[in-house]
PDB file of C-alpha atoms and ligand atoms in Angstrom:
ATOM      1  CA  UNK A   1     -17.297 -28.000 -29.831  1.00 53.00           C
ATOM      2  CA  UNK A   2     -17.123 -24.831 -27.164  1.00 53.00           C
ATOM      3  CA  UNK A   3     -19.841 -23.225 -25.436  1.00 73.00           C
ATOM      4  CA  UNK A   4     -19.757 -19.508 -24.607  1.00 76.00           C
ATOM      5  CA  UNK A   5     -17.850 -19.875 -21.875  1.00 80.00           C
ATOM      6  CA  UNK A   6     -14.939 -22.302 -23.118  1.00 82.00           C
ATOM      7  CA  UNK A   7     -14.991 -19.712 -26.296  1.00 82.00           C
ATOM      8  CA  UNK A   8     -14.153 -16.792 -23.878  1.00 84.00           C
ATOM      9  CA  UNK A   9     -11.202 -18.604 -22.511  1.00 86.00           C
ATOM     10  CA  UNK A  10      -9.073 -19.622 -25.794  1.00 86.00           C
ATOM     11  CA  UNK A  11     -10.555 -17.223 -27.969  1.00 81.00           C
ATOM     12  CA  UNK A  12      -7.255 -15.169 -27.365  1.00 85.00           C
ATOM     13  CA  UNK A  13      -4.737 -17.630 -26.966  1.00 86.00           C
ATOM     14  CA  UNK A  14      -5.303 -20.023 -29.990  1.00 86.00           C
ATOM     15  CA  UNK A  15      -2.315 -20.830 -32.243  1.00 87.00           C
ATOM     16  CA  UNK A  16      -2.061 -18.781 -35.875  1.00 86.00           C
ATOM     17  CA  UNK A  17      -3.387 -22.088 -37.884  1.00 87.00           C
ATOM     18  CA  UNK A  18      -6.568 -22.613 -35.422  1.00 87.00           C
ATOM     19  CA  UNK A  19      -9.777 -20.831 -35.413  1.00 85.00           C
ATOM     20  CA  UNK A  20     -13.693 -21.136 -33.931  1.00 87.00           C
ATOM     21  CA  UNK A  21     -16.250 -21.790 -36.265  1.00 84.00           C
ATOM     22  CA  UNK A  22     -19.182 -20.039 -34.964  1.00 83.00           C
ATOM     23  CA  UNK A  23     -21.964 -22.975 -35.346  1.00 78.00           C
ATOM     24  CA  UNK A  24     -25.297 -21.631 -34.329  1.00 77.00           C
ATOM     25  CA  UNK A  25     -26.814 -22.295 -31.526  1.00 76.00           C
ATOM     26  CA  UNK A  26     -28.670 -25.674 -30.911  1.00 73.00           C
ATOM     27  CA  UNK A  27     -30.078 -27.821 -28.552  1.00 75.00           C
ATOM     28  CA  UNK A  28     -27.875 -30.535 -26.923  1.00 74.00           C
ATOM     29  CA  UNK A  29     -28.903 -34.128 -25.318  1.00 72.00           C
ATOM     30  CA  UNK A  30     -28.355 -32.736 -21.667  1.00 75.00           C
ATOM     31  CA  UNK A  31     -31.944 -30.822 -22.443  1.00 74.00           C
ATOM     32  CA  UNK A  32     -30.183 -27.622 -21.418  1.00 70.00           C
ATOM     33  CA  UNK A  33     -31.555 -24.517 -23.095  1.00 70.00           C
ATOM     34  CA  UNK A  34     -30.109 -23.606 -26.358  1.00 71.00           C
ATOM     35  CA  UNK A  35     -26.094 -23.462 -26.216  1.00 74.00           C
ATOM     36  CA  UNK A  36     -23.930 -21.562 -28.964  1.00 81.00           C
ATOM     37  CA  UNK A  37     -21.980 -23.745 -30.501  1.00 81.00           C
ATOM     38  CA  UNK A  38     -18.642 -23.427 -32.222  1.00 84.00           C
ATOM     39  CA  UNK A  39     -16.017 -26.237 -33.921  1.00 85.00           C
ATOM     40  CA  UNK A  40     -12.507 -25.933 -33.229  1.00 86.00           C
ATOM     41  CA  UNK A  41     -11.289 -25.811 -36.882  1.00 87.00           C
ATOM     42  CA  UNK A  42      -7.374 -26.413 -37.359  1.00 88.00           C
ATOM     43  CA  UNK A  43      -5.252 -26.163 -40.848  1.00 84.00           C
ATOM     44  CA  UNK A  44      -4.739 -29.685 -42.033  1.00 83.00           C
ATOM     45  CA  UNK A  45      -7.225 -31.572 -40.264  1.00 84.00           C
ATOM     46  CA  UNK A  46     -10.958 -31.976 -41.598  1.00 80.00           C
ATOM     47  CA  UNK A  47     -13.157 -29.579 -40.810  1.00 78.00           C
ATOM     48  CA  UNK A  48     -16.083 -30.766 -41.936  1.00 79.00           C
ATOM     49  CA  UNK A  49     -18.253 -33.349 -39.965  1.00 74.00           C
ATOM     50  CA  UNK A  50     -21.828 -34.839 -39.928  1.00 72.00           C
ATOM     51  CA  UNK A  51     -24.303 -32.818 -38.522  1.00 69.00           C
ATOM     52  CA  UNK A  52     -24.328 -32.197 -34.488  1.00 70.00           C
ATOM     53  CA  UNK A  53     -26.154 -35.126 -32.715  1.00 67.00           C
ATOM     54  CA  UNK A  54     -29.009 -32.524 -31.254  1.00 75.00           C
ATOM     55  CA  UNK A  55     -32.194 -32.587 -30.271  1.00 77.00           C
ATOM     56  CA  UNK A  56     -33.428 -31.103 -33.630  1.00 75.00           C
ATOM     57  CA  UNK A  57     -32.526 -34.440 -35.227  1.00 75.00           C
ATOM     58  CA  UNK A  58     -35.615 -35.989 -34.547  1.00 82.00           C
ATOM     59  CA  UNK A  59     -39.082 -35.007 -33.601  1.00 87.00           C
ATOM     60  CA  UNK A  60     -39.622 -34.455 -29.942  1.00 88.00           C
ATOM     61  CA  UNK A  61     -41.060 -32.116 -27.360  1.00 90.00           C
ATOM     62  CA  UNK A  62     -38.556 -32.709 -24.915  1.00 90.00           C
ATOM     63  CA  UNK A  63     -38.746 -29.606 -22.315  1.00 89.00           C
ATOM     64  CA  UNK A  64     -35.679 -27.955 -21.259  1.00 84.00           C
ATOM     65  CA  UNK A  65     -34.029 -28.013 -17.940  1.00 85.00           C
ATOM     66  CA  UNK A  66     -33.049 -25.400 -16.115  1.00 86.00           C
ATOM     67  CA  UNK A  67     -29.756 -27.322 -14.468  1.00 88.00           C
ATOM     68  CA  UNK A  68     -27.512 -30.142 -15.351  1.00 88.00           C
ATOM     69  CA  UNK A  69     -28.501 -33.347 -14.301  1.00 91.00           C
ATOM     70  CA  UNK A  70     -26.178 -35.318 -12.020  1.00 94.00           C
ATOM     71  CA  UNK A  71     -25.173 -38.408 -11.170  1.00 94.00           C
ATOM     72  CA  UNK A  72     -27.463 -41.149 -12.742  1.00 95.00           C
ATOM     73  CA  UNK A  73     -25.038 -42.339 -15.273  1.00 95.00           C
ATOM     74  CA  UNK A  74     -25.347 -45.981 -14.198  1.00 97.00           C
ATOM     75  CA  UNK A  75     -29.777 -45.920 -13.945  1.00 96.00           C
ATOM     76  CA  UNK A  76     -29.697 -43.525 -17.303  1.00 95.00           C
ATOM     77  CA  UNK A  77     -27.778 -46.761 -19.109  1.00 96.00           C
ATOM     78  CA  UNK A  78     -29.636 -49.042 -17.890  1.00 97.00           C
ATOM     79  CA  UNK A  79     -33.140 -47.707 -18.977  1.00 96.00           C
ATOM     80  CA  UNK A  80     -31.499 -46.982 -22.556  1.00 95.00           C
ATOM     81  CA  UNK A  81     -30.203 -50.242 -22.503  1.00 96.00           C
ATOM     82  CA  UNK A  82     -33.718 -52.315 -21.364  1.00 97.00           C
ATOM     83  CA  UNK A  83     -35.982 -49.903 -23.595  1.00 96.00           C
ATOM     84  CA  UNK A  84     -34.124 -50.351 -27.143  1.00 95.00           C
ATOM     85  CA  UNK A  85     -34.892 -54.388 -26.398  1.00 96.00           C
ATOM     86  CA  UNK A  86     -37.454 -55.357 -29.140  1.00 94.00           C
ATOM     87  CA  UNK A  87     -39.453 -57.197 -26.394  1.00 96.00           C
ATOM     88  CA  UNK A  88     -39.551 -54.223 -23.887  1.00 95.00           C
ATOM     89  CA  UNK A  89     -42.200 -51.765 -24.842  1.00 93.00           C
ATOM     90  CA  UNK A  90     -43.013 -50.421 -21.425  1.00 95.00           C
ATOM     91  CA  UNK A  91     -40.961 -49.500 -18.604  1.00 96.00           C
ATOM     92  CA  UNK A  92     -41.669 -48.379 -15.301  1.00 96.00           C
ATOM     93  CA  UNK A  93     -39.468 -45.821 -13.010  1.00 96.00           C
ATOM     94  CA  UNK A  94     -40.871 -46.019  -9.278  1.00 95.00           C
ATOM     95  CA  UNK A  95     -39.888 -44.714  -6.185  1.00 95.00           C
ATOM     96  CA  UNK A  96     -40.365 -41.720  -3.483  1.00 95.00           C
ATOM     97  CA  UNK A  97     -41.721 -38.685  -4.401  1.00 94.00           C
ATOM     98  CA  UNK A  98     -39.554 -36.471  -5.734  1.00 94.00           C
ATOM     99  CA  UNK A  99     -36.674 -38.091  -6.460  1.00 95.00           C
ATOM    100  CA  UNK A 100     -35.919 -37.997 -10.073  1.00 95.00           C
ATOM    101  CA  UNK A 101     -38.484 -40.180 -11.622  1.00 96.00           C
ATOM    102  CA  UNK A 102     -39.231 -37.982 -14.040  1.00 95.00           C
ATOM    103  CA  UNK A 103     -35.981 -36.088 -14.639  1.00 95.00           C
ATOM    104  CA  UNK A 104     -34.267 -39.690 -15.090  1.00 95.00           C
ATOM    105  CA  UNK A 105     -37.259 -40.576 -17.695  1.00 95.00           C
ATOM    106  CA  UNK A 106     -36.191 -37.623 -19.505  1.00 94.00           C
ATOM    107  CA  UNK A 107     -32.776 -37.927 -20.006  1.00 93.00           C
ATOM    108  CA  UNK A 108     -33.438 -41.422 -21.109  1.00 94.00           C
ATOM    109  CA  UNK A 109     -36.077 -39.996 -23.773  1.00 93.00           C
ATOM    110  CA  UNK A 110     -33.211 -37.260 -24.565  1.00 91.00           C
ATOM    111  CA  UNK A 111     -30.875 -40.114 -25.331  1.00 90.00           C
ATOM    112  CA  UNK A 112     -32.663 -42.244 -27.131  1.00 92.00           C
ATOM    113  CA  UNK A 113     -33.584 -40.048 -29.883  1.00 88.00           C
ATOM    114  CA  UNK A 114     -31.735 -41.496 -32.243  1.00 84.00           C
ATOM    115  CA  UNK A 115     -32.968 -44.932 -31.665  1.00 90.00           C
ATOM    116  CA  UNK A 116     -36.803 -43.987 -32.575  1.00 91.00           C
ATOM    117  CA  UNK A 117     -36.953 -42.722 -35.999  1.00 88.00           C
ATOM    118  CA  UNK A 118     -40.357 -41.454 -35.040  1.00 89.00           C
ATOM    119  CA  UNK A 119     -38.726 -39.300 -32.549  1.00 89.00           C
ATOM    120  CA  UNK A 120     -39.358 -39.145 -28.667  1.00 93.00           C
ATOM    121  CA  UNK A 121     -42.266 -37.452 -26.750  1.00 94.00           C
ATOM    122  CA  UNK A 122     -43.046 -36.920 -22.950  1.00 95.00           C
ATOM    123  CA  UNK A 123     -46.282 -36.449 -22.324  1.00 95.00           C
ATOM    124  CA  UNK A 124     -47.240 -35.145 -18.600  1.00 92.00           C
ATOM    125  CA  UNK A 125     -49.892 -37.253 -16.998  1.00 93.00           C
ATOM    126  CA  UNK A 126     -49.516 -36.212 -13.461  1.00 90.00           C
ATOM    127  CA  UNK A 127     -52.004 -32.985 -13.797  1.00 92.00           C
ATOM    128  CA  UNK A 128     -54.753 -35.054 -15.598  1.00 93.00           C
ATOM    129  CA  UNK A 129     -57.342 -35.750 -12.774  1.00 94.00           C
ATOM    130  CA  UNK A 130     -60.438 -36.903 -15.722  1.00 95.00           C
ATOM    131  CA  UNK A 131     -58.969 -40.296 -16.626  1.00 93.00           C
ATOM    132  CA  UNK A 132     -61.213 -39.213 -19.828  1.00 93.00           C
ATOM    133  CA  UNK A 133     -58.415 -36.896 -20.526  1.00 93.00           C
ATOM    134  CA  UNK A 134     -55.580 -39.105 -21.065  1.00 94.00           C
ATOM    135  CA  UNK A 135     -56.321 -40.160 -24.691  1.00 93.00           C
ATOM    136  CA  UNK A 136     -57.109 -36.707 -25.658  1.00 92.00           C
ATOM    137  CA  UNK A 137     -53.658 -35.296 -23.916  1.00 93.00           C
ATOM    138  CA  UNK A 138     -51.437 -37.974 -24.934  1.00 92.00           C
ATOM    139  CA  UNK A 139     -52.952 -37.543 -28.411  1.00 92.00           C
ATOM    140  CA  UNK A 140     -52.221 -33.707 -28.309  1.00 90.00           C
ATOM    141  CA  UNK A 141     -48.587 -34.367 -27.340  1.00 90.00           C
ATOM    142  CA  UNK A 142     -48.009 -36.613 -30.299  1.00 88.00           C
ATOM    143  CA  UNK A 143     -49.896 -34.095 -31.912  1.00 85.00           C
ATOM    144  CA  UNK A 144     -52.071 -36.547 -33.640  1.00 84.00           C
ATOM    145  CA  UNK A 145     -55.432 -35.344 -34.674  1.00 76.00           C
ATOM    146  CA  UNK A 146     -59.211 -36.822 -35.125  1.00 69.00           C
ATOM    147  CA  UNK A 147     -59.105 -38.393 -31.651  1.00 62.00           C
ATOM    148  CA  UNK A 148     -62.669 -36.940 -29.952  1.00 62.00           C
ATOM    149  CA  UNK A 149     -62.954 -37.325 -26.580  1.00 55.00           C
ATOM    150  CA  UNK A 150     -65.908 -39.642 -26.715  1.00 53.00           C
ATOM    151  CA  UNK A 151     -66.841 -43.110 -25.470  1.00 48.00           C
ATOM    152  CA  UNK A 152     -63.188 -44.152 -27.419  1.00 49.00           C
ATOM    153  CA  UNK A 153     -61.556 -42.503 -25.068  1.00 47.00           C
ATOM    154  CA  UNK A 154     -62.954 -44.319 -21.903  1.00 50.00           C
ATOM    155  CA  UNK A 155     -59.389 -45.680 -20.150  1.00 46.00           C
ATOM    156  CA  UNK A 156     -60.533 -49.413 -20.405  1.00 47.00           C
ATOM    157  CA  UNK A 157     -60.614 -49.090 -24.384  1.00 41.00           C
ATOM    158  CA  UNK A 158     -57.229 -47.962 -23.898  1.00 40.00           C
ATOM    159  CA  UNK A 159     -55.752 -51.882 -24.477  1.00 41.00           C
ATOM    160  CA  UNK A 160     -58.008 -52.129 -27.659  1.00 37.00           C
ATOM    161  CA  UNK A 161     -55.947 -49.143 -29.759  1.00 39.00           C
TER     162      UNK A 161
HETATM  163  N1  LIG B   1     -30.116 -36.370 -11.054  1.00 96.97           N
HETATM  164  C1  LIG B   1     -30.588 -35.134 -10.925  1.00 96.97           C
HETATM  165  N2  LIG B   1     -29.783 -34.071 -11.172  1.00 96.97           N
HETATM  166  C2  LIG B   1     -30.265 -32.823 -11.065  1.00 96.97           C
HETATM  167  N3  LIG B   1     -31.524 -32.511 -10.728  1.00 96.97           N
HETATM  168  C3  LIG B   1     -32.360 -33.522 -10.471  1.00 96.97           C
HETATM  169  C4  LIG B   1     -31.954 -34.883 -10.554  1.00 96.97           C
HETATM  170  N4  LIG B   1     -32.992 -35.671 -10.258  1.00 96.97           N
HETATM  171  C5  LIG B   1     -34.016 -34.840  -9.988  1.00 96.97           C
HETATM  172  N5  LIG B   1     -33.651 -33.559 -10.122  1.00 96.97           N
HETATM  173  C6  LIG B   1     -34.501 -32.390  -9.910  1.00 96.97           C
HETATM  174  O1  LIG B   1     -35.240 -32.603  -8.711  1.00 96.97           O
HETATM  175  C7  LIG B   1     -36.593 -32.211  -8.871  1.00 96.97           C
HETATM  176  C8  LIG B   1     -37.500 -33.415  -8.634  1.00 96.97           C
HETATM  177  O2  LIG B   1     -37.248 -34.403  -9.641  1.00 96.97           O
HETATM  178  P1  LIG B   1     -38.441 -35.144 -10.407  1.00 96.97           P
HETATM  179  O3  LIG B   1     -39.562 -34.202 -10.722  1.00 96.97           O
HETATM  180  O4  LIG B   1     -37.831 -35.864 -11.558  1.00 96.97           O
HETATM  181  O5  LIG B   1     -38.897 -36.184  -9.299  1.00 96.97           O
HETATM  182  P2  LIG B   1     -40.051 -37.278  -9.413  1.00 96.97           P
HETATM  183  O6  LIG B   1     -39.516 -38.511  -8.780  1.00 96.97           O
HETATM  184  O7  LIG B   1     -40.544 -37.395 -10.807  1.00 96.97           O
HETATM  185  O8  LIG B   1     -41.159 -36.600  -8.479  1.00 96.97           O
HETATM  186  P3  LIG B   1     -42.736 -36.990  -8.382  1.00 96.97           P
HETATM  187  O9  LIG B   1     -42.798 -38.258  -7.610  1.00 96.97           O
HETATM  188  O10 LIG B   1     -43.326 -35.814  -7.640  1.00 96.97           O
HETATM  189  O11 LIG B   1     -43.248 -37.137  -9.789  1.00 96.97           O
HETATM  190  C9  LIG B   1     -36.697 -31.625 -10.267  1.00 96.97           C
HETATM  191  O12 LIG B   1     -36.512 -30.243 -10.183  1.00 96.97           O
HETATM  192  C10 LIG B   1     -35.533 -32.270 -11.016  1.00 96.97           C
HETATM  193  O13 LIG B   1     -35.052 -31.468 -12.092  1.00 96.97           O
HETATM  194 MG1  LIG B   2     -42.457 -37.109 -11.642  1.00 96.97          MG
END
């Protein structure tokens, strides 16, 4: 699979039996924006494939970044590897401000996709001041409806749902 600029580059020098497949474009797991997307297709080798691994595969509201993330490999396998434990359900990423708390959460979320069949959602906490808002927010991320913001949604209930 090529993006644009890989396209540009062999376009003109492929050999007579080898062409791009123009794909579409499509979100990939590095939460880039949309990237074109094109399959190197060769005479005498299969050219058909299971769909692309994207983000479209399963529901999400994953935001895009604007730059590649670096480094991380080692804390981004780590997180996968403790959150698709059956007895982990909550994990917590602390540390300075600023550092890549959140970025790191995300590419975590972007990778696990295919591990939650209900799909993967961030929900952004860190503007709510009214701790009567978090129900209501994290409930509009999931985009769940029928939750009121009402006595329900007092944080303490919060263990009871
Ligand atoms: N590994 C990385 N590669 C590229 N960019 C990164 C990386 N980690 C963080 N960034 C960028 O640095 C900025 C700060 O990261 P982030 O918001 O994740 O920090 P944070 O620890 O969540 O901060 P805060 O404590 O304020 O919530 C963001 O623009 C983010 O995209
Ligand atoms: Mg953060």
């Amino acid at each position: 699979m090529h993006s644009p600029a890989t396209q540009e580059l062999v376009r003109d020098h492929l050999p007579p039996d080898a062409e791009l497949r123009d794909m579409g474009t499509d979100r990939l797991k590095d939460l880039i924006r949309p990237e074109q997307i094109y399959q190197l297709v060769v005479a005498d080798l299969p050219a058909s494939f299971p769909p692309l691994q994207t983000l479209a595969s399963r529901p999400n509201n994953l935001p895009a970044q604007l730059t590649p993330l670096i480094g991380r490999e080692r804390e981004v396998a780590t997180a996968c590897s403790l959150l698709r434990r059956d007895d982990v359900h909550l994990l917590t990423l602390s540390g300075p401000g600023g550092t890549g708390k959140t970025r790191l959460a995300l590419q975590v979320a972007a990778d696990l996709l295919d591990t939650f069949t209900h799909g993967v959602f961030f929900v952004a906490l860190a503007p709510i001041s009214d701790p009567h808002m978090v129900l209501t927010t994290i409930a509009q991320a999931l985009e769940v409806v029928g939750i009121s913001g009402g006595a329900d949604c007092q944080p303490e209930s919060l263990s009871a749902h």
